[in-house]
């Protein structure tokens, strides 16, 4: 089996201030493809200058969509397409849909170990859906997010500051992510506990 391909450009950029960017890559429909899809999307969006939070969300959405294609269809390959045009960031995952099922949001029980993928996609995305692939070659699950710019693009350029004066103080505190918490749980007890 050949190794998975790296993202390849899909064509020229159209005219306009926010260029349309598109890339696609295909992967074998195996569980190891999920991690490779995440890495490919992260590298691609970092190169495009997409902001950190949008990249993190797009990577999570990609992970969920590729996982669903691998786990819930009988596909041999999946194709990931990523596009951005300044207004939206679109992730598409095409499977061969040999299983014939449609993706559907579930209501997992609190103790369920799976079933939250499309719930996460619904929360993180402005829109998502399913369409048939061209020539009946499977189905495409797509999701759209807002591609906030990277921090460097948010700060005014030197000539902008002179024309508009100093930047105003933010009205609210910036959005900060909570610090990660250890997942170790309570300290172990008993004769085999390490101290």
mmCIF file of N, CA and C in Angstrom, residues 61-110:
data_model
loop_
_atom_site.group_PDB
_atom_site.id
_atom_site.type_symbol
_atom_site.label_atom_id
_atom_site.label_comp_id
_atom_site.label_asym_id
_atom_site.label_seq_id
_atom_site.Cartn_x
_atom_site.Cartn_y
_atom_site.Cartn_z
ATOM 1 N N UNK A 61 -12.766 19.342 14.142
ATOM 2 C CA UNK A 61 -13.826 18.991 13.191
ATOM 3 C C UNK A 61 -13.308 17.962 12.183
ATOM 4 N N UNK A 62 -12.108 18.177 11.668
ATOM 5 C CA UNK A 62 -11.511 17.210 10.739
ATOM 6 C C UNK A 62 -11.402 15.844 11.386
ATOM 7 N N UNK A 63 -10.933 15.822 12.615
ATOM 8 C CA UNK A 63 -10.783 14.560 13.338
ATOM 9 C C UNK A 63 -12.114 13.827 13.444
ATOM 10 N N UNK A 64 -13.163 14.543 13.786
ATOM 11 C CA UNK A 64 -14.478 13.915 13.940
ATOM 12 C C UNK A 64 -15.017 13.415 12.603
ATOM 13 N N UNK A 65 -14.875 14.216 11.545
ATOM 14 C CA UNK A 65 -15.412 13.806 10.242
ATOM 15 C C UNK A 65 -14.642 12.629 9.652
ATOM 16 N N UNK A 66 -13.321 12.648 9.774
ATOM 17 C CA UNK A 66 -12.529 11.524 9.258
ATOM 18 C C UNK A 66 -12.804 10.272 10.086
ATOM 19 N N UNK A 67 -12.902 10.426 11.395
ATOM 20 C CA UNK A 67 -13.229 9.272 12.247
ATOM 21 C C UNK A 67 -14.549 8.654 11.824
ATOM 22 N N UNK A 68 -15.561 9.486 11.597
ATOM 23 C CA UNK A 68 -16.860 8.955 11.166
ATOM 24 C C UNK A 68 -16.750 8.226 9.833
ATOM 25 N N UNK A 69 -15.992 8.790 8.890
ATOM 26 C CA UNK A 69 -15.844 8.139 7.582
ATOM 27 C C UNK A 69 -15.140 6.795 7.717
ATOM 28 N N UNK A 70 -14.146 6.724 8.589
ATOM 29 C CA UNK A 70 -13.396 5.481 8.780
ATOM 30 C C UNK A 70 -14.230 4.447 9.533
ATOM 31 N N UNK A 71 -14.925 4.888 10.573
ATOM 32 C CA UNK A 71 -15.628 3.950 11.454
ATOM 33 C C UNK A 71 -17.003 3.523 10.937
ATOM 34 N N UNK A 72 -17.683 4.388 10.195
ATOM 35 C CA UNK A 72 -19.088 4.125 9.867
ATOM 36 C C UNK A 72 -19.355 3.879 8.387
ATOM 37 N N UNK A 73 -18.316 3.755 7.583
ATOM 38 C CA UNK A 73 -18.500 3.375 6.183
ATOM 39 C C UNK A 73 -17.542 2.225 5.882
ATOM 40 N N UNK A 74 -17.715 1.633 4.734
ATOM 41 C CA UNK A 74 -16.847 0.532 4.324
ATOM 42 C C UNK A 74 -15.918 1.038 3.210
ATOM 43 N N UNK A 75 -15.426 2.246 3.373
ATOM 44 C CA UNK A 75 -14.567 2.876 2.369
ATOM 45 C C UNK A 75 -13.152 2.321 2.427
ATOM 46 N N UNK A 76 -12.494 2.347 1.276
ATOM 47 C CA UNK A 76 -11.066 2.035 1.224
ATOM 48 C C UNK A 76 -10.225 3.296 1.394
ATOM 49 N N UNK A 77 -10.764 4.441 0.941
ATOM 50 C CA UNK A 77 -10.048 5.713 1.011
ATOM 51 C C UNK A 77 -11.022 6.811 1.402
ATOM 52 N N UNK A 78 -10.490 7.877 1.981
ATOM 53 C CA UNK A 78 -11.254 9.094 2.236
ATOM 54 C C UNK A 78 -10.462 10.263 1.657
ATOM 55 N N UNK A 79 -11.175 11.280 1.226
ATOM 56 C CA UNK A 79 -10.549 12.486 0.688
ATOM 57 C C UNK A 79 -10.926 13.640 1.596
ATOM 58 N N UNK A 80 -9.927 14.408 1.998
ATOM 59 C CA UNK A 80 -10.118 15.604 2.821
ATOM 60 C C UNK A 80 -9.881 16.818 1.938
ATOM 61 N N UNK A 81 -10.810 17.761 1.960
ATOM 62 C CA UNK A 81 -10.642 19.024 1.234
ATOM 63 C C UNK A 81 -10.774 20.154 2.241
ATOM 64 N N UNK A 82 -9.890 21.132 2.113
ATOM 65 C CA UNK A 82 -9.896 22.292 2.997
ATOM 66 C C UNK A 82 -9.876 23.524 2.113
ATOM 67 N N UNK A 83 -10.759 24.479 2.396
ATOM 68 C CA UNK A 83 -10.752 25.727 1.633
ATOM 69 C C UNK A 83 -11.046 26.886 2.574
ATOM 70 N N UNK A 84 -10.518 28.048 2.222
ATOM 71 C CA UNK A 84 -10.739 29.266 3.001
ATOM 72 C C UNK A 84 -10.777 30.438 2.038
ATOM 73 N N UNK A 85 -11.662 31.400 2.325
ATOM 74 C CA UNK A 85 -11.739 32.579 1.467
ATOM 75 C C UNK A 85 -11.809 33.879 2.257
ATOM 76 N N UNK A 86 -11.483 33.850 3.548
ATOM 77 C CA UNK A 86 -11.541 35.052 4.365
ATOM 78 C C UNK A 86 -12.842 35.173 5.130
ATOM 79 N N UNK A 87 -13.938 34.693 4.579
ATOM 80 C CA UNK A 87 -15.231 34.730 5.264
ATOM 81 C C UNK A 87 -15.552 33.410 5.939
ATOM 82 N N UNK A 88 -15.066 32.331 5.366
ATOM 83 C CA UNK A 88 -15.373 31.013 5.915
ATOM 84 C C UNK A 88 -14.229 30.047 5.662
ATOM 85 N N UNK A 89 -14.178 29.067 6.511
ATOM 86 C CA UNK A 89 -13.226 27.974 6.410
ATOM 87 C C UNK A 89 -14.066 26.720 6.260
ATOM 88 N N UNK A 90 -13.828 25.967 5.210
ATOM 89 C CA UNK A 90 -14.662 24.800 4.917
ATOM 90 C C UNK A 90 -13.814 23.533 4.939
ATOM 91 N N UNK A 91 -14.301 22.530 5.662
ATOM 92 C CA UNK A 91 -13.680 21.213 5.728
ATOM 93 C C UNK A 91 -14.658 20.246 5.072
ATOM 94 N N UNK A 92 -14.174 19.431 4.148
ATOM 95 C CA UNK A 92 -14.999 18.391 3.529
ATOM 96 C C UNK A 92 -14.283 17.058 3.660
ATOM 97 N N UNK A 93 -15.031 16.022 3.991
ATOM 98 C CA UNK A 93 -14.485 14.668 4.024
ATOM 99 C C UNK A 93 -15.386 13.800 3.161
ATOM 100 N N UNK A 94 -14.804 13.247 2.112
ATOM 101 C CA UNK A 94 -15.550 12.387 1.190
ATOM 102 C C UNK A 94 -15.183 10.939 1.453
ATOM 103 N N UNK A 95 -16.209 10.116 1.622
ATOM 104 C CA UNK A 95 -15.978 8.676 1.761
ATOM 105 C C UNK A 95 -16.535 7.982 0.528
ATOM 106 N N UNK A 96 -16.367 6.688 0.464
ATOM 107 C CA UNK A 96 -16.896 5.920 -0.663
ATOM 108 C C UNK A 96 -18.296 5.406 -0.367
ATOM 109 N N UNK A 97 -18.778 5.657 0.834
ATOM 110 C CA UNK A 97 -20.138 5.348 1.283
ATOM 111 C C UNK A 97 -20.606 3.961 0.879
ATOM 112 N N UNK A 98 -19.726 2.999 0.971
ATOM 113 C CA UNK A 98 -20.110 1.636 0.627
ATOM 114 C C UNK A 98 -21.036 1.037 1.681
ATOM 115 N N UNK A 99 -21.090 1.662 2.847
ATOM 116 C CA UNK A 99 -21.988 1.191 3.899
ATOM 117 C C UNK A 99 -23.400 1.711 3.725
ATOM 118 N N UNK A 100 -23.573 2.778 2.969
ATOM 119 C CA UNK A 100 -24.898 3.294 2.669
ATOM 120 C C UNK A 100 -25.578 4.052 3.791
ATOM 121 N N UNK A 101 -24.860 4.440 4.845
ATOM 122 C CA UNK A 101 -25.494 5.138 5.957
ATOM 123 C C UNK A 101 -25.276 6.639 5.848
ATOM 124 N N UNK A 102 -26.198 7.395 6.415
ATOM 125 C CA UNK A 102 -26.062 8.841 6.504
ATOM 126 C C UNK A 102 -25.603 9.207 7.909
ATOM 127 N N UNK A 103 -24.753 10.226 8.041
ATOM 128 C CA UNK A 103 -24.375 10.660 9.379
ATOM 129 C C UNK A 103 -25.575 11.283 10.081
ATOM 130 N N UNK A 104 -25.690 11.042 11.357
ATOM 131 C CA UNK A 104 -26.790 11.605 12.139
ATOM 132 C C UNK A 104 -26.297 11.921 13.538
ATOM 133 N N UNK A 105 -26.727 13.071 14.051
ATOM 134 C CA UNK A 105 -26.386 13.430 15.428
ATOM 135 C C UNK A 105 -27.081 12.485 16.378
ATOM 136 N N UNK A 106 -26.354 12.062 17.396
ATOM 137 C CA UNK A 106 -26.920 11.165 18.405
ATOM 138 C C UNK A 106 -27.002 11.890 19.734
ATOM 139 N N UNK A 107 -27.701 11.288 20.652
ATOM 140 C CA UNK A 107 -27.748 11.790 22.027
ATOM 141 C C UNK A 107 -27.112 10.727 22.915
ATOM 142 N N UNK A 108 -25.786 10.789 23.059
ATOM 143 C CA UNK A 108 -25.124 9.754 23.849
ATOM 144 C C UNK A 108 -25.440 9.905 25.335
ATOM 145 N N UNK A 109 -25.467 8.785 26.014
ATOM 146 C CA UNK A 109 -25.623 8.796 27.470
ATOM 147 C C UNK A 109 -24.324 9.321 28.085
ATOM 148 N N UNK A 110 -24.378 9.846 29.305
ATOM 149 C CA UNK A 110 -23.166 10.402 29.930
ATOM 150 C C UNK A 110 -21.986 9.433 29.977
#
